[in-house]
Tab-separated table of C-alpha atoms in Angstrom:
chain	number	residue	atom	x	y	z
A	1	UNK	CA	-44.390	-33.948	-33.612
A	2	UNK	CA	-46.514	-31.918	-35.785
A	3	UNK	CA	-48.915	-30.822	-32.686
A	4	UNK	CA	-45.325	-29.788	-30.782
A	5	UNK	CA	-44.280	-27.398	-33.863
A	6	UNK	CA	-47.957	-25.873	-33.818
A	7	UNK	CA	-47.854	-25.123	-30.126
A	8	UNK	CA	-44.288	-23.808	-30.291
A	9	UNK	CA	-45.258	-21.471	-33.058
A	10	UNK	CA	-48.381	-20.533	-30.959
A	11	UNK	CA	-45.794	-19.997	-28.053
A	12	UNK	CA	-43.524	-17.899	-29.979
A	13	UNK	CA	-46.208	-15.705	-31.531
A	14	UNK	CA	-48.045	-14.916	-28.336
A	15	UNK	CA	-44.243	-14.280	-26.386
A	16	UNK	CA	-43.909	-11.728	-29.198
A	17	UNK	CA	-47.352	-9.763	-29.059
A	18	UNK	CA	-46.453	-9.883	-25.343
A	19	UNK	CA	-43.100	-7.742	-26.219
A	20	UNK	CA	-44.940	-5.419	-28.443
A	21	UNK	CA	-47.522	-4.923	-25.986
A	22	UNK	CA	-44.860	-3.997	-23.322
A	23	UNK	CA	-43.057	-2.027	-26.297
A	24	UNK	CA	-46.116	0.394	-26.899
A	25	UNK	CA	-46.844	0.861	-22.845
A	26	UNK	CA	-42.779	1.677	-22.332
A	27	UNK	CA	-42.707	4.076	-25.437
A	28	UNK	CA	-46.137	5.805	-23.500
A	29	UNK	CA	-44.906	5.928	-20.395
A	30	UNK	CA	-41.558	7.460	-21.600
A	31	UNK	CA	-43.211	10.279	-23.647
A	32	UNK	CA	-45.610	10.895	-20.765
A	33	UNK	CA	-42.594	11.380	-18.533
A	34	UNK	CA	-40.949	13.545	-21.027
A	35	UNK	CA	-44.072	15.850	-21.084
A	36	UNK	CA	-44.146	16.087	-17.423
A	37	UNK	CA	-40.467	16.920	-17.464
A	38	UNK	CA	-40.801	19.689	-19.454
A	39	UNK	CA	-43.914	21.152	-17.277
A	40	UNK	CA	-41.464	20.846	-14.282
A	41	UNK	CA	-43.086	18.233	-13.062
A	42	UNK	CA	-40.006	15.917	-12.346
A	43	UNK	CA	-41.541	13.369	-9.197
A	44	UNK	CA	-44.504	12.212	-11.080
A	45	UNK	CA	-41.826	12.455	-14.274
A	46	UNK	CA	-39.825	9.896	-12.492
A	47	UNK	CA	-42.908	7.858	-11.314
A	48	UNK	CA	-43.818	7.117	-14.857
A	49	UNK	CA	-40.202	6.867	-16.508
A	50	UNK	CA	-39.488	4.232	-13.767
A	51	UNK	CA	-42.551	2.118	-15.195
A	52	UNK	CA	-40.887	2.460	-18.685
A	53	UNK	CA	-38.105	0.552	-17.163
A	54	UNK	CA	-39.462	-1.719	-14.836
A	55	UNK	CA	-41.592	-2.980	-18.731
A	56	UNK	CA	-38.497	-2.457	-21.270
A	57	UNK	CA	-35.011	-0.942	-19.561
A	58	UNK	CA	-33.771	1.497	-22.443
A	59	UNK	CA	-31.746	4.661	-22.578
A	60	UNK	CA	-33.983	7.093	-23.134
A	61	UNK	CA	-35.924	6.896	-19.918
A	62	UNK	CA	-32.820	6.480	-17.854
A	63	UNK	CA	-31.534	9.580	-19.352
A	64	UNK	CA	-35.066	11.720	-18.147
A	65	UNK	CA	-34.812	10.205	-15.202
A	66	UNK	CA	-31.351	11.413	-14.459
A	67	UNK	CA	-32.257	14.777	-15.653
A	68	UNK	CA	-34.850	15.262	-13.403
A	69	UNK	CA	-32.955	14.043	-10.733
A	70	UNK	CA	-30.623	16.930	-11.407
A	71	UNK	CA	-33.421	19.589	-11.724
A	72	UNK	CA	-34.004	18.294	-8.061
A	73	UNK	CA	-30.363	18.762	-6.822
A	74	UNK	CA	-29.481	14.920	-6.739
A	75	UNK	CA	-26.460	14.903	-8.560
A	76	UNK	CA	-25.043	11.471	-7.214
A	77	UNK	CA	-28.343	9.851	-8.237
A	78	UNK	CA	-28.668	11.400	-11.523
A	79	UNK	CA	-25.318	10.259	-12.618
A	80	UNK	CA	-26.444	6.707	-11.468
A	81	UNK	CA	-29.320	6.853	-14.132
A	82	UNK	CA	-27.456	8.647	-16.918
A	83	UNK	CA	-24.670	5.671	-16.128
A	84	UNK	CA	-27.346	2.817	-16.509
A	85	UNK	CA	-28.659	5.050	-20.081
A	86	UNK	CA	-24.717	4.692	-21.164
A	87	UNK	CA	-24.510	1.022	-20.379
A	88	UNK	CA	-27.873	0.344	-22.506
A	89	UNK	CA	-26.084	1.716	-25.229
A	90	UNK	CA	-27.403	5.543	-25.609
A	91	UNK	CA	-26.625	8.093	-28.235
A	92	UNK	CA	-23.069	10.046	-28.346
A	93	UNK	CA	-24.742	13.356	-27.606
A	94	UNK	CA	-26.157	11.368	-24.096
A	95	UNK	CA	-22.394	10.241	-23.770
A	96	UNK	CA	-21.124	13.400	-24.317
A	97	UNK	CA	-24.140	15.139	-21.439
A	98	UNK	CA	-22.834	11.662	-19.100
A	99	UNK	CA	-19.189	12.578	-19.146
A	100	UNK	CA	-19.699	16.582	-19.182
A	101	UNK	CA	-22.155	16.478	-15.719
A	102	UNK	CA	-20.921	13.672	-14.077
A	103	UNK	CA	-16.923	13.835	-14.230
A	104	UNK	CA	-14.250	16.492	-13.110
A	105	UNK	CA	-11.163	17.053	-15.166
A	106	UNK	CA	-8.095	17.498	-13.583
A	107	UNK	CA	-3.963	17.279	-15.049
A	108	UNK	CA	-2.244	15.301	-12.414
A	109	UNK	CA	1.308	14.409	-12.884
A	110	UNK	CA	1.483	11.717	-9.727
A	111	UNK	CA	-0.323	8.200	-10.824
A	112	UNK	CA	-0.013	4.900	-10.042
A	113	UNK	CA	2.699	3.366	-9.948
A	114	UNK	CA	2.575	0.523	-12.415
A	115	UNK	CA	1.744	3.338	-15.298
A	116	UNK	CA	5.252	5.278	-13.954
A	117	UNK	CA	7.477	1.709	-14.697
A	118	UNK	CA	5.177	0.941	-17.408
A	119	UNK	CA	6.031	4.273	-19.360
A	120	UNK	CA	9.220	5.698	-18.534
A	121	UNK	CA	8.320	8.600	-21.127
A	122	UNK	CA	5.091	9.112	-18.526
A	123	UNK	CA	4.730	12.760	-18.107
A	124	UNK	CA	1.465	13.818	-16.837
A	125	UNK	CA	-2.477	12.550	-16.966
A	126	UNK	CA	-5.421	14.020	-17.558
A	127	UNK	CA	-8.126	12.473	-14.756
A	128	UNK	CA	-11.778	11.869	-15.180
A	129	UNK	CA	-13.099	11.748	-11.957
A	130	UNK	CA	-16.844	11.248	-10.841
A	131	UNK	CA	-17.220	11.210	-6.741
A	132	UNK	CA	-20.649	9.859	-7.391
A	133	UNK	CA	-19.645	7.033	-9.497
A	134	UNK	CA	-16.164	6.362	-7.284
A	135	UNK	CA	-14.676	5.684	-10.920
A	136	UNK	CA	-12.294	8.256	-13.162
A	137	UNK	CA	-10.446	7.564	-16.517
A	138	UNK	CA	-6.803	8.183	-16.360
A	139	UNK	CA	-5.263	9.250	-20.410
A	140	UNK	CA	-1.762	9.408	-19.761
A	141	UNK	CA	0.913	11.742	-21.889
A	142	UNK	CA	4.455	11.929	-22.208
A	143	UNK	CA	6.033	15.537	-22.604
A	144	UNK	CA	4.694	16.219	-26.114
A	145	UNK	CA	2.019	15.522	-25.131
A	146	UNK	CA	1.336	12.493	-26.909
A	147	UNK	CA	-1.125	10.294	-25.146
A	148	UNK	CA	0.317	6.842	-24.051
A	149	UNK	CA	-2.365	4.790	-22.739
A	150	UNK	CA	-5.760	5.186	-21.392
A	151	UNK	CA	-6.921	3.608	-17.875
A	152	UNK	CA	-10.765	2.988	-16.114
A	153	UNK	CA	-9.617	3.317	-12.648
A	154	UNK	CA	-11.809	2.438	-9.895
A	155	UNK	CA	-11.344	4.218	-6.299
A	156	UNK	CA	-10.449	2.242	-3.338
A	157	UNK	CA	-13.630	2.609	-1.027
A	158	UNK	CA	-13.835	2.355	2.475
A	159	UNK	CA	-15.391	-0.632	3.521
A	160	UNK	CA	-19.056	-0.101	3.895
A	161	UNK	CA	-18.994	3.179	1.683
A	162	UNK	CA	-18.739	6.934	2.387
A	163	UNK	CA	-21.504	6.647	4.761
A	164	UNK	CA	-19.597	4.633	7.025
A	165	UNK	CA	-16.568	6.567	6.148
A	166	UNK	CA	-18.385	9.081	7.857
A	167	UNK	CA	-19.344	7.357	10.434
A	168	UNK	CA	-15.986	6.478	11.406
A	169	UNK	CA	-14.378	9.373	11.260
A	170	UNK	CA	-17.307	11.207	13.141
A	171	UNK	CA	-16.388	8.361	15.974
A	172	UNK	CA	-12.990	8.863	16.474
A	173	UNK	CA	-12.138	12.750	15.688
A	174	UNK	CA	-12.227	14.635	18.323
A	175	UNK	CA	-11.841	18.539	18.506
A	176	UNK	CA	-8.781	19.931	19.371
A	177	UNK	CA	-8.733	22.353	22.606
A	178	UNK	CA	-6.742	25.160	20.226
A	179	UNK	CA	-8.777	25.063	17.685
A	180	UNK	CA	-12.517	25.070	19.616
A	181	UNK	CA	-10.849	28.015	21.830
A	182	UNK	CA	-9.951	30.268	19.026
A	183	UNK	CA	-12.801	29.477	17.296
A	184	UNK	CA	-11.176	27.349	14.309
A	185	UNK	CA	-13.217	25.716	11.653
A	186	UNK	CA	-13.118	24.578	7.829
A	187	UNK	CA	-12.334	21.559	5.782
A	188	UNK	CA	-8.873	19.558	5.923
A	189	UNK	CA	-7.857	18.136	2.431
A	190	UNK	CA	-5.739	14.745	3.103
A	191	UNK	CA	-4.124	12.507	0.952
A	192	UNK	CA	-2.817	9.094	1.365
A	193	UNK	CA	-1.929	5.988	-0.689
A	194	UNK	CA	-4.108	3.022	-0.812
A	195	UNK	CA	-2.270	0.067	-1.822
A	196	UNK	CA	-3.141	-2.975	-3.556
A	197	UNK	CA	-3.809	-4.901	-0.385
A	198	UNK	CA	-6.182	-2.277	0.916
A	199	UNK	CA	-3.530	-0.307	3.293
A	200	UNK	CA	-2.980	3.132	4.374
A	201	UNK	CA	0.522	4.678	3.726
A	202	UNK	CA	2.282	8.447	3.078
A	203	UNK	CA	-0.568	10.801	4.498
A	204	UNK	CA	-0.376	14.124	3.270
A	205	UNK	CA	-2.107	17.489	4.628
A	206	UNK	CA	-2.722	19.173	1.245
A	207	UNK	CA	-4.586	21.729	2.755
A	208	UNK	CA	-5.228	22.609	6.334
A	209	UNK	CA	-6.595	24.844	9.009
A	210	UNK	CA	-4.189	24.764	11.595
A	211	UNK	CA	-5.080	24.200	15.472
A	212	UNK	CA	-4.624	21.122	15.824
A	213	UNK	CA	-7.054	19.833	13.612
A	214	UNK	CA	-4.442	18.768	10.779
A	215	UNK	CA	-2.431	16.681	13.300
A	216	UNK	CA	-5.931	15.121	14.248
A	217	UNK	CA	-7.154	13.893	10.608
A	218	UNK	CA	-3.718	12.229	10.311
A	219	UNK	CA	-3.965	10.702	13.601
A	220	UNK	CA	-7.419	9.385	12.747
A	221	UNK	CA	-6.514	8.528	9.474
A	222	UNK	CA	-3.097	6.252	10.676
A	223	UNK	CA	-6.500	4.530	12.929
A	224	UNK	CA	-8.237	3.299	9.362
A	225	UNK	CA	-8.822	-0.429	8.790
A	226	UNK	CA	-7.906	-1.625	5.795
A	227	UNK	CA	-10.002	-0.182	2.347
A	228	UNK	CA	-10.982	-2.259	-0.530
A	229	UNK	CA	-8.581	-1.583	-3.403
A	230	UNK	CA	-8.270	0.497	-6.465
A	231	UNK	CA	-8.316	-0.836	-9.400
A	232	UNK	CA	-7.193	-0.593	-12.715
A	233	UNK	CA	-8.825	-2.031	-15.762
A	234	UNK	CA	-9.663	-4.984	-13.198
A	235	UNK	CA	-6.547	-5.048	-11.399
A	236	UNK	CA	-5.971	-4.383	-7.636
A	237	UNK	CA	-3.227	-1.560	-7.910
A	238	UNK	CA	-1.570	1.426	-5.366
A	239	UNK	CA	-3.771	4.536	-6.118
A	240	UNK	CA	-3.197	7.694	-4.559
A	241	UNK	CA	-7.143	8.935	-2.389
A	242	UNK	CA	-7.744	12.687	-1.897
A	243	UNK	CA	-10.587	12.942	1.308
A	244	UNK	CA	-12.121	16.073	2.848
A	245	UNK	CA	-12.608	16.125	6.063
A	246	UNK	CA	-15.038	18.761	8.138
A	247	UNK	CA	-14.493	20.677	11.336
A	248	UNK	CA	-17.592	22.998	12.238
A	249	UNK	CA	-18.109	24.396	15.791
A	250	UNK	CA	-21.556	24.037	17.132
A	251	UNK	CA	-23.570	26.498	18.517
């Protein structure tokens, strides 16, 4: 018994100059990619801050990493890494940089629908939307201006993603005569409701470009399988989907 205590002690002391070990190399690694950072340096910054993880995940070098990602442009990505620095706990000033960058604001007075025979004093919301994180937070107000309730709402998705969103709709639209004769381009904004069961109802042109090409992103759209869900704080619910959708002439 005595020889099992001595080798679990030896066990438990060597497991934690292990961690400490790892600790120190993290902390260097971090720094190193916060020096390179600053010197503009951000692929080798990311090479090094991504060691820091792979040893000790923590905040601080998910939160470089997603800055450099959005020195480089990569928005989508960079919001993935300041995400992971939120969920590991970060600071309320990181908080505060994750939900400025990553999330558009927007007053909405259509919701879903359980929120509308939830609160009969609904009014309007204020959305929280990040494309890249296909998640938004929904704080809902009555007339006053008094908030009611607050919502995580996660997007119904196309199965497979945006990039076989994409891919489908690339398949299937085809370019009206009208508009490739008079030279008609631009983006289509449609919106439809995706129910809790995944289908596609009430398609809306919010914005088109006439031609032809509005009648053809509802035509394509009424072709759409059925979507994973929204939810809401867990929940499968009906959720209102805003999509662009691109016409450009080649040549």
């Amino acid at each position: 018994m005595k020889s099992f205590f001595i080798i679990l002690i030896t066990l438990l002391v060597l497991a934690g100059t292990i961690f400490a070990q790892k600790k120190e190399k993290s902390t260097q690694l971090i720094e190193k990619g916060k020096q390179l950072y600053n010197e503009g340096k951000y692929n080798q910054a990311i090479k090094a801050l991504l060691q820091s993880v792979n040893k000790i995940p923590n905040s601080e070098a998910f939160l470089y990493i997603g800055k450099c990602c959005f020195q480089m442009k990569d928005t989508c990505t960079g919001c993935k890494y300041l995400s992971s620095a939120f969920k590991q706990g970060a600071t309320d000033d990181v908080n505060e940089y994750f939900n400025q960058v990553c999330f558009h604001r927007t007053r909405i007075h259509d919701t879903v629908s359980y929120v509308q025979q939830r609160f009969l004093e609904y009014s309007y919301s204020i959305i929280e939307y990040s494309p890249c994180l296909n998640m938004s937070y929904q704080k809902m107000y009555d007339s006053s201006g008094n908030i009611l309730d607050s919502v995580c709402i996660i997007m119904p998705e196309f199965y497979g993603g945006d990039e076989a969103r994409n891919q489908f709709l690339a398949k299937y639209i085809i370019y009206p005569k009208n508009a490739t004769e008079n030279g008609i381009q631009g983006t289509v904004y449609v919106s439809f409701i995706v129910d809790s069961n995944g289908k596609i109802s009430e398609i809306k042109i919010l914005s088109g470009i006439g031609g032809g090409c509005d009648e053809e992103v509802i035509r394509v759209v009424k072709l759409m399988p059925k979507w994973k869900p929204g939810t809401a704080n867990g929940k499968p619910v009906k959720i209102i989907f805003h999509m662009p959708v691109y016409f450009k002439l080649q040549g």
